[in-house]
Coordinates of C-alpha atoms and ligand atoms in Angstrom, one line a residue:
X1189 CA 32.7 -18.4 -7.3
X1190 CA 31.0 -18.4 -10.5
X1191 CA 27.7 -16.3 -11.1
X1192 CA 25.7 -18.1 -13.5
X1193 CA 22.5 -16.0 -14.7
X1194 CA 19.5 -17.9 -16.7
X1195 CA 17.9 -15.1 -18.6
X1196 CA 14.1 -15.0 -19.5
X1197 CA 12.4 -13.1 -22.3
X1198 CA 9.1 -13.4 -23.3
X1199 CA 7.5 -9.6 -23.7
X1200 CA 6.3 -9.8 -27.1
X1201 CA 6.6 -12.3 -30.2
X1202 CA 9.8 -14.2 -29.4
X1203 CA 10.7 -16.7 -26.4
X1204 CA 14.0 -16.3 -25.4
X1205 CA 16.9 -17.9 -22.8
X1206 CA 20.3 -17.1 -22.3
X1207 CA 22.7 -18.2 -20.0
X1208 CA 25.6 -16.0 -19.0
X1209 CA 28.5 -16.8 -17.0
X1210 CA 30.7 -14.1 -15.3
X1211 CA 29.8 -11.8 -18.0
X1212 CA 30.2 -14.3 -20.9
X1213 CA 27.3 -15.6 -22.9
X1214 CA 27.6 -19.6 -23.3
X1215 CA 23.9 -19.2 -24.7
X1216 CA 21.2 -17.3 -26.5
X1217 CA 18.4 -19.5 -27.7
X1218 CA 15.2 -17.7 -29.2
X1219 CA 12.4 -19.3 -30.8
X1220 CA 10.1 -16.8 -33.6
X1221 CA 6.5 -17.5 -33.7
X1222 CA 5.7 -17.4 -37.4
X1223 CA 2.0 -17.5 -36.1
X1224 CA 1.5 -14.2 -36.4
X1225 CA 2.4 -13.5 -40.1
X1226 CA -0.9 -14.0 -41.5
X1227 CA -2.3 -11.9 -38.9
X1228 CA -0.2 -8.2 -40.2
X1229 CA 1.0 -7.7 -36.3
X1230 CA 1.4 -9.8 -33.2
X1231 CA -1.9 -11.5 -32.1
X1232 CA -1.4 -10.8 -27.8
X1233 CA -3.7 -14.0 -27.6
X1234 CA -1.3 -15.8 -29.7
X1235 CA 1.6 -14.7 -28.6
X1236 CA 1.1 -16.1 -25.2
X1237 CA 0.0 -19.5 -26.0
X1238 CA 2.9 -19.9 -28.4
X1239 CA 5.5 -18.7 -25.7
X1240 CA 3.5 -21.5 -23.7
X1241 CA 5.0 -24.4 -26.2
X1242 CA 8.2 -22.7 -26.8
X1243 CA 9.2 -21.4 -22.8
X1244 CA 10.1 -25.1 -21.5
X1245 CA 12.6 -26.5 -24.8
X1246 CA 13.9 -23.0 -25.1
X1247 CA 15.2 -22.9 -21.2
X1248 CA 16.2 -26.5 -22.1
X1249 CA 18.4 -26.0 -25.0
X1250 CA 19.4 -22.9 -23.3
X1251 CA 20.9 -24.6 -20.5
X1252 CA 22.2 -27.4 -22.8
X1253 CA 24.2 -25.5 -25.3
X1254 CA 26.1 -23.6 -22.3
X1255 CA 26.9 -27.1 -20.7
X1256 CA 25.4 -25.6 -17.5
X1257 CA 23.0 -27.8 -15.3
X1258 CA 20.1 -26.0 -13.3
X1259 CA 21.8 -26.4 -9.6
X1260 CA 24.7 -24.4 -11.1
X1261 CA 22.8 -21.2 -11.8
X1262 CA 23.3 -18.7 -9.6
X1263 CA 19.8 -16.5 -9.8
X1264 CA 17.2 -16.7 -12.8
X1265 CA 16.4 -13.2 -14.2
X1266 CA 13.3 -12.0 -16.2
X1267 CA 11.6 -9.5 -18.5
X1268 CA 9.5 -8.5 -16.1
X1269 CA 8.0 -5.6 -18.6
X1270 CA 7.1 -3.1 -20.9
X1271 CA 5.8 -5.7 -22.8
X1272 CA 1.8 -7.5 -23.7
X1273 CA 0.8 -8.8 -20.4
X1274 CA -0.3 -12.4 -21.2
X1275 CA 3.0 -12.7 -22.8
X1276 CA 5.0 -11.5 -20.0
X1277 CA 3.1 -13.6 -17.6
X1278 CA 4.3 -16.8 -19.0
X1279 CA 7.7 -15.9 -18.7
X1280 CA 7.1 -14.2 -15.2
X1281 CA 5.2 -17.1 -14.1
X1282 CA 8.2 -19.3 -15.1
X1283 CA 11.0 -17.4 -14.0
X1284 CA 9.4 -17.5 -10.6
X1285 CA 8.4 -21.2 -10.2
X1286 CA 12.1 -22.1 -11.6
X1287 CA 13.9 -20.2 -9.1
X1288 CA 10.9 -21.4 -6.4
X1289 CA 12.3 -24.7 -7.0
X1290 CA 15.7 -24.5 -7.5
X1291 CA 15.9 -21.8 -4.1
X1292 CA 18.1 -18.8 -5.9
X1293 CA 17.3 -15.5 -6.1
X1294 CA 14.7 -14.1 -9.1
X1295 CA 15.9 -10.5 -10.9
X1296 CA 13.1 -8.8 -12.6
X1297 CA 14.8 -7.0 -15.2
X1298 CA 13.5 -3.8 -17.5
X1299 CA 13.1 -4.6 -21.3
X1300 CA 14.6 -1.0 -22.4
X1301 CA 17.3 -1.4 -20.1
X1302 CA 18.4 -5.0 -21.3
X1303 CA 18.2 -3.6 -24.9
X1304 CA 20.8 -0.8 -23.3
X1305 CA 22.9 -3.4 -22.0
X1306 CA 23.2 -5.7 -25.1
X1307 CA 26.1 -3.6 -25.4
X1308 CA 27.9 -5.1 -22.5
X1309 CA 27.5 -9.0 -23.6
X1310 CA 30.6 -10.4 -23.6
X1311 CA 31.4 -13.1 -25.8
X1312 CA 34.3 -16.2 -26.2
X1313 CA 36.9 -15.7 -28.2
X1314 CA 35.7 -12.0 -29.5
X1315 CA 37.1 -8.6 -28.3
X1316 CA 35.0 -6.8 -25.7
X1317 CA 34.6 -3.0 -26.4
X1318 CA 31.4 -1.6 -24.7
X1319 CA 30.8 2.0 -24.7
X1320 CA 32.0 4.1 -21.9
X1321 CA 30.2 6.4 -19.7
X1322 CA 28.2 8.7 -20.0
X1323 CA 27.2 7.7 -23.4
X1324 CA 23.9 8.5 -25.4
X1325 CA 22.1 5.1 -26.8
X1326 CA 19.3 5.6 -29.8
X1327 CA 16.8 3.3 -28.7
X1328 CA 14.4 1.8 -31.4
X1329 CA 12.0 -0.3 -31.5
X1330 CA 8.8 -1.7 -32.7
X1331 CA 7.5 0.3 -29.5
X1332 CA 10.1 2.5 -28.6
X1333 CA 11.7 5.3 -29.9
X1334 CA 14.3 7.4 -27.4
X1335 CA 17.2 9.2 -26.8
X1336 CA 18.4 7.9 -23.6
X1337 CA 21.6 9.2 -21.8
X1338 CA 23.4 6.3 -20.3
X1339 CA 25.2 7.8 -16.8
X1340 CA 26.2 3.6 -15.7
X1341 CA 25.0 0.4 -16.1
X1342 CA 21.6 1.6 -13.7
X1343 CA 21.5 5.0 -13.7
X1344 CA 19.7 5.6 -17.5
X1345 CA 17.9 8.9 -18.6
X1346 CA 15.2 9.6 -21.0
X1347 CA 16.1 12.7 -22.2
X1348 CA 13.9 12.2 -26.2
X1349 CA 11.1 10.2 -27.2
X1350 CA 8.8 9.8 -29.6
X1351 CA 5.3 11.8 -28.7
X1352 CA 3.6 9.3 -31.2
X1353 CA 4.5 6.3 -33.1
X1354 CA 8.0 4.7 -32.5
X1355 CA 10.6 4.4 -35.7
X1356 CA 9.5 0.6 -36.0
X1357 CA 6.0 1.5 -36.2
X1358 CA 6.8 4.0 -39.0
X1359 CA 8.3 0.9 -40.6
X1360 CA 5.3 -1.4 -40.9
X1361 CA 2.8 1.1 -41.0
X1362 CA 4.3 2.4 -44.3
X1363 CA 5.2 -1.4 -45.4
X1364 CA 1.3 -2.0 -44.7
X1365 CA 0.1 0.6 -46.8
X1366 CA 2.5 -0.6 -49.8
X1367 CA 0.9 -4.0 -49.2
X1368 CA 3.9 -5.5 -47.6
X1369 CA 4.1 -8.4 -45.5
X1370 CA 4.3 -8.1 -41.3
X1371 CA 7.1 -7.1 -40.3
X1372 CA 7.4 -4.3 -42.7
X1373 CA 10.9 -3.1 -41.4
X1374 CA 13.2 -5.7 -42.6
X1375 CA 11.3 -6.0 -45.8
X1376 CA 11.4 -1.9 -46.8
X1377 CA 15.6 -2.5 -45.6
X1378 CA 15.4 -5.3 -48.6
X1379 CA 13.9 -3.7 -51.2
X1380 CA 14.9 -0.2 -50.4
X1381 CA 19.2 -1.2 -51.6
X1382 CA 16.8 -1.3 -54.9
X1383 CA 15.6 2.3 -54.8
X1384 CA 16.6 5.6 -55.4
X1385 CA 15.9 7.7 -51.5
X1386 CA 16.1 10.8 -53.0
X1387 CA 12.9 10.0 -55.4
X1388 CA 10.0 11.8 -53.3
X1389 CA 10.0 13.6 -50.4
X1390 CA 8.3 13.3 -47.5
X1391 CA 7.4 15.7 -44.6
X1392 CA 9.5 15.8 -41.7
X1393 CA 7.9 17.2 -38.2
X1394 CA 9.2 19.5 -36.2
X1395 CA 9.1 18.5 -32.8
X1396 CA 10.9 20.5 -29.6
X1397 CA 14.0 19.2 -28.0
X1398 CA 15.5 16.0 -28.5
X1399 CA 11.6 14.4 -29.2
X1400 CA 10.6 12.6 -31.8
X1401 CA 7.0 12.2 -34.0
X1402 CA 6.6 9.3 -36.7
X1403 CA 3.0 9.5 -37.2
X1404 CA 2.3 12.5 -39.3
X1405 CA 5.4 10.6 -41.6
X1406 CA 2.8 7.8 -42.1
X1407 CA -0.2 10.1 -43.6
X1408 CA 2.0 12.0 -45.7
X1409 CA 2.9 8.6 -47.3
X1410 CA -0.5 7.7 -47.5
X1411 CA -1.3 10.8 -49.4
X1412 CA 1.3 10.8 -51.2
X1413 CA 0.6 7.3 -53.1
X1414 CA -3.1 8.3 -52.8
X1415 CA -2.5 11.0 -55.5
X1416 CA 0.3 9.2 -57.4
X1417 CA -2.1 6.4 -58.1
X1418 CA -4.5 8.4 -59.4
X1419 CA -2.0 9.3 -61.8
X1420 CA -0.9 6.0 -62.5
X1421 CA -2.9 3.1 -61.2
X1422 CA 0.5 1.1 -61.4
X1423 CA 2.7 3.5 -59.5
X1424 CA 2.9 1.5 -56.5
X1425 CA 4.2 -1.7 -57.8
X1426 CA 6.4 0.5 -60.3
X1427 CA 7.8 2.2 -57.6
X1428 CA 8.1 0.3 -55.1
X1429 CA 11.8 0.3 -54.2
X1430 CA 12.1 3.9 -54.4
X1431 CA 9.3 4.3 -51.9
X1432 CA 11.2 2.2 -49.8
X1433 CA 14.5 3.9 -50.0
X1434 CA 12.1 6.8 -49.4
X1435 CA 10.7 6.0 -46.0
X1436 CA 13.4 4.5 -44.8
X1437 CA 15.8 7.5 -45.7
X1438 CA 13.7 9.9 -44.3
X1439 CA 13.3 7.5 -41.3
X1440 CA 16.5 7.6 -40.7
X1441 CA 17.0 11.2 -41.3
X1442 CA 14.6 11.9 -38.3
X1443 CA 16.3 9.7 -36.2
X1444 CA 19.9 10.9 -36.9
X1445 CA 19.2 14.8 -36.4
X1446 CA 18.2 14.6 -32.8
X1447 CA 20.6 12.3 -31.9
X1448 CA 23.0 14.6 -33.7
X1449 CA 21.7 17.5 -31.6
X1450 CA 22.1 15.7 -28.2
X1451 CA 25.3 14.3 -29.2
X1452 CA 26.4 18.2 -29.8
X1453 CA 24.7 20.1 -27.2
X1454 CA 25.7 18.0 -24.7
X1455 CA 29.0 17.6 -25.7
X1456 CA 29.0 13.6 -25.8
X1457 CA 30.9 11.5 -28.6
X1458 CA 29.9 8.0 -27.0
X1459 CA 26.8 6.6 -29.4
X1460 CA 25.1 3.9 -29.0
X1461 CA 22.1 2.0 -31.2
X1462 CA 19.8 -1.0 -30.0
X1463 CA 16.5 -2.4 -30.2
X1464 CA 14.6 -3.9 -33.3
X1465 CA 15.5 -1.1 -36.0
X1466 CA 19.2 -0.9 -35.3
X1467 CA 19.3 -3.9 -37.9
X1468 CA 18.0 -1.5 -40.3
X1469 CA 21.3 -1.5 -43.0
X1470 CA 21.1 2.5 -43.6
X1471 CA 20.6 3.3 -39.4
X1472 CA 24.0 1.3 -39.2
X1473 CA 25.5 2.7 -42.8
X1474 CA 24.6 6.5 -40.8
X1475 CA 26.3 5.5 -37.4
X1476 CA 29.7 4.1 -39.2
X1477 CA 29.5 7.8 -41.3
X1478 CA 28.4 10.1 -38.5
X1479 CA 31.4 8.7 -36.3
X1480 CA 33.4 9.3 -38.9
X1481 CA 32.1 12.6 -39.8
X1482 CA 32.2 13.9 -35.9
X1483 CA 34.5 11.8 -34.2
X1484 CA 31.6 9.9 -32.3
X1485 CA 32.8 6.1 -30.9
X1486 CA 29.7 4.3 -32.1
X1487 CA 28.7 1.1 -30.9
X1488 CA 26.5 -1.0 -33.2
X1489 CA 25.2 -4.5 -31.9
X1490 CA 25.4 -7.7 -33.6
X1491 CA 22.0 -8.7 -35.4
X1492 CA 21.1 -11.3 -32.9
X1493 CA 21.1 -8.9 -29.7
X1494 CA 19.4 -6.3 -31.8
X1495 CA 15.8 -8.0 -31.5
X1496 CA 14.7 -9.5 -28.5
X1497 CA 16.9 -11.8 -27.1
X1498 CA 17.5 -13.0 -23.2
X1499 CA 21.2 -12.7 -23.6
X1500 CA 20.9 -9.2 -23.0
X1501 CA 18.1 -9.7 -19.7
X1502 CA 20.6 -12.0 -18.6
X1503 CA 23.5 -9.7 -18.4
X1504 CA 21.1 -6.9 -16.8
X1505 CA 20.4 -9.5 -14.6
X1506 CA 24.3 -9.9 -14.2
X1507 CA 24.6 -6.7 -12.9
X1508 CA 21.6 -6.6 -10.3
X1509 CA 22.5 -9.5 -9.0
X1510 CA 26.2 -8.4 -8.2
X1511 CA 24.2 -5.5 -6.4
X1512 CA 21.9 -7.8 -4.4
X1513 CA 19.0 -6.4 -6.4
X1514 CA 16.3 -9.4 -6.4
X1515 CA 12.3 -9.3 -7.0
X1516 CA 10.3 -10.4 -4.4
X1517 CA 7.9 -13.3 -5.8
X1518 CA 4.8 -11.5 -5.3
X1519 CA 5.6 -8.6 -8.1
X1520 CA 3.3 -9.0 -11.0
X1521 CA 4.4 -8.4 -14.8
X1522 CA 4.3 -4.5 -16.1
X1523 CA 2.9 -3.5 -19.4
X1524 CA 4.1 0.0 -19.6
X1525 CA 7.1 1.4 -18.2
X1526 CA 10.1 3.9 -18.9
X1527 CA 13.8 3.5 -18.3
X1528 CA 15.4 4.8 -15.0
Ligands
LIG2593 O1 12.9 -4.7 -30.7 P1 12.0 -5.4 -31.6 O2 12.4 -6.8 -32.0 O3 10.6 -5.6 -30.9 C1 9.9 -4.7 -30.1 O4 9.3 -3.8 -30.7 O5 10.1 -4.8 -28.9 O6 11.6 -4.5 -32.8 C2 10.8 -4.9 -33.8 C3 10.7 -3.7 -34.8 C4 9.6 -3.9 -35.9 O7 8.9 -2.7 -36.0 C5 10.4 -4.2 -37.2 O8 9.8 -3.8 -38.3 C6 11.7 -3.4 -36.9 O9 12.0 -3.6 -35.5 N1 12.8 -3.9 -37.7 C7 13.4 -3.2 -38.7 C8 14.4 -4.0 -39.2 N2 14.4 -5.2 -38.6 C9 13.4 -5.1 -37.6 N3 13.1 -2.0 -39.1 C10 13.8 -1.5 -40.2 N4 14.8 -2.2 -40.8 C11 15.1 -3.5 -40.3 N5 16.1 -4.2 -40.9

């Protein structure tokens, strides 16, 4: 018999549903909320109204674009957190009336985890080469920044993170104080194949272990502008590429030397990227060059399962339900949580 998953995402700025079926997506459907844009970040308040309008046509065209009708779905899985709260309780509170309704099991599913398991999304017609276990995944995002050693498809271990701000943080942060439009990440990537990342340099910490720390990145950006301006009150909008290329370089650089040291010390040459930033062209230009350079098998996902997307809570979902793993009704949404 066919399992049929409807997959839910709603923990931040984008409402999302997927269907998969037996491991194949027949669906991803994600509506953006441009809402936020004049706001420089996600308005919570906002966020959850707007994933009010959106959650109803999205599970719609969701369901219409696989072909699938809603008695042939099997269970209907969720992000059930980290994420904003009134955001996740619109796609909680759906999730649970839906499956209520049609009587099939509910999987709550963990937003780091699905970004994990974008990597197992199988779809028509293209060649299916996950990564193989144990494998390390680089997980960043506008929130997250780890190092997480991948044992199976449940079993997931944080062994880095960032003590601060996450990598996508460092993004906007720096975009904001160049003047740059919300979200700063994609924008710097632009501008940055301009620039010159060997122009300036920036501090980089020194953190123990396989840990990471963006914030002290930000103020030595801030100071560094602060004195070039007073040099020239143009520098900014002269330099502007080349601070990209800066950042993002040195970004990157962070990033890459603790995954480099896990990837060494504990003798793994499976590598994996996800979340927001691993759309960031040099994070993807430095995993093609370090496989090269060390023999790693890197996996880099496709730019639509690299934001948030319910493709990949579906196929999380996949797998608990396989396992029997449902949520009972009664468990609320979770702001804050870890992996494993
Ligand atoms: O995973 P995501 O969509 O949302 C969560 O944070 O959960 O990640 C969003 C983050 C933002 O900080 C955004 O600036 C960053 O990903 N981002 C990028 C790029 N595209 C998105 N950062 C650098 N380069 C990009 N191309």
């Amino acid at each position: 018999m066919d399992i049929t998953i409807l997959g839910i995402e709603s923990s931040c700025d984008d409402t999302s549903a997927a269907v998969i079926q037996n491991g194949v997506m027949l669906s991803n459907v994600t509506a953006n909320q441009d809402v936020h844009k004049a706001y420089g970040g996600v308005v919570p308040e906002l966020a959850s109204r707007a994933h009010q309008q959106n959650i109803i046509p999205v599970v719609d065209a969701a369901l219409n674009r696989a072909g699938i009708k809603r008695e042939d779905l099997s269970a209907v899985a969720f992000t059930r957190g980290p994420g904003l709260m009134g955001s996740l309780l619109v796609g909680t509170s759906f999730a649970k009336g839906f499956s209520q309704s049609l009587d099939i099991p509910l999987v709550d599913v963990n937003h780091l985890q699905g970004h994990v398991l974008a990597h197992f999304i199988q779809e028509k017609d293209t060649p299916f080469n996950p990564p193989k276990f144990p494998f390390l995944c680089l997980l960043v995002s506008g929130g997250n920044s780890q190092i997480v050693l991948v044992k199976s498809h449940f079993e997931m271990e944080v062994i880095g993170q960032t003590i601060d701000d996450a990598a996508g943080e460092a993004f906007d942060k720096c975009a904001k104080v160049m003047g740059l439009p919300y979200p700063g990440g994609p924008v710097i990537d632009r501008l940055a194949k301009e620039g010159d990342p060997k122009a300036f340099t920036l501090n980089k910490p020194s953190i123990e272990g396989y840990n990471y720390s963006f914030s002290g990145l930000k103020t030595s950006f801030l100071y560094m502008i602060r004195d070039e301006l007073k040099k020239n009150p143009n520098f900014l909008e002269e330099r502007k590429n080349d601070l990209c290329a800066v950042v993002q370089s040195t970004v990157v650089d962070i990033l890459m030397q603790k995954l480099r040291k896990a990837a060494k010390e504990l003798r793994i040459n499976e590598v994996a990227v996800a979340g927001g930033v691993s759309a960031n062209s040099a994070l993807r230009n430095a995993f093609v060059e370090h496989g090269e350079k060390y023999g790693w098998n890197v996996y880099i996902p496709k730019f639509s399962f690299t934001t948030d997307n319910a493709a990949m809570i579906a196929i999380t979902g996949y797998y608990k339900f396989q396992k029997g793993e449902y949520c009972d009704i009664s468990l609320p949404p979770f702001a804050k949580a870890v992996i494993g």
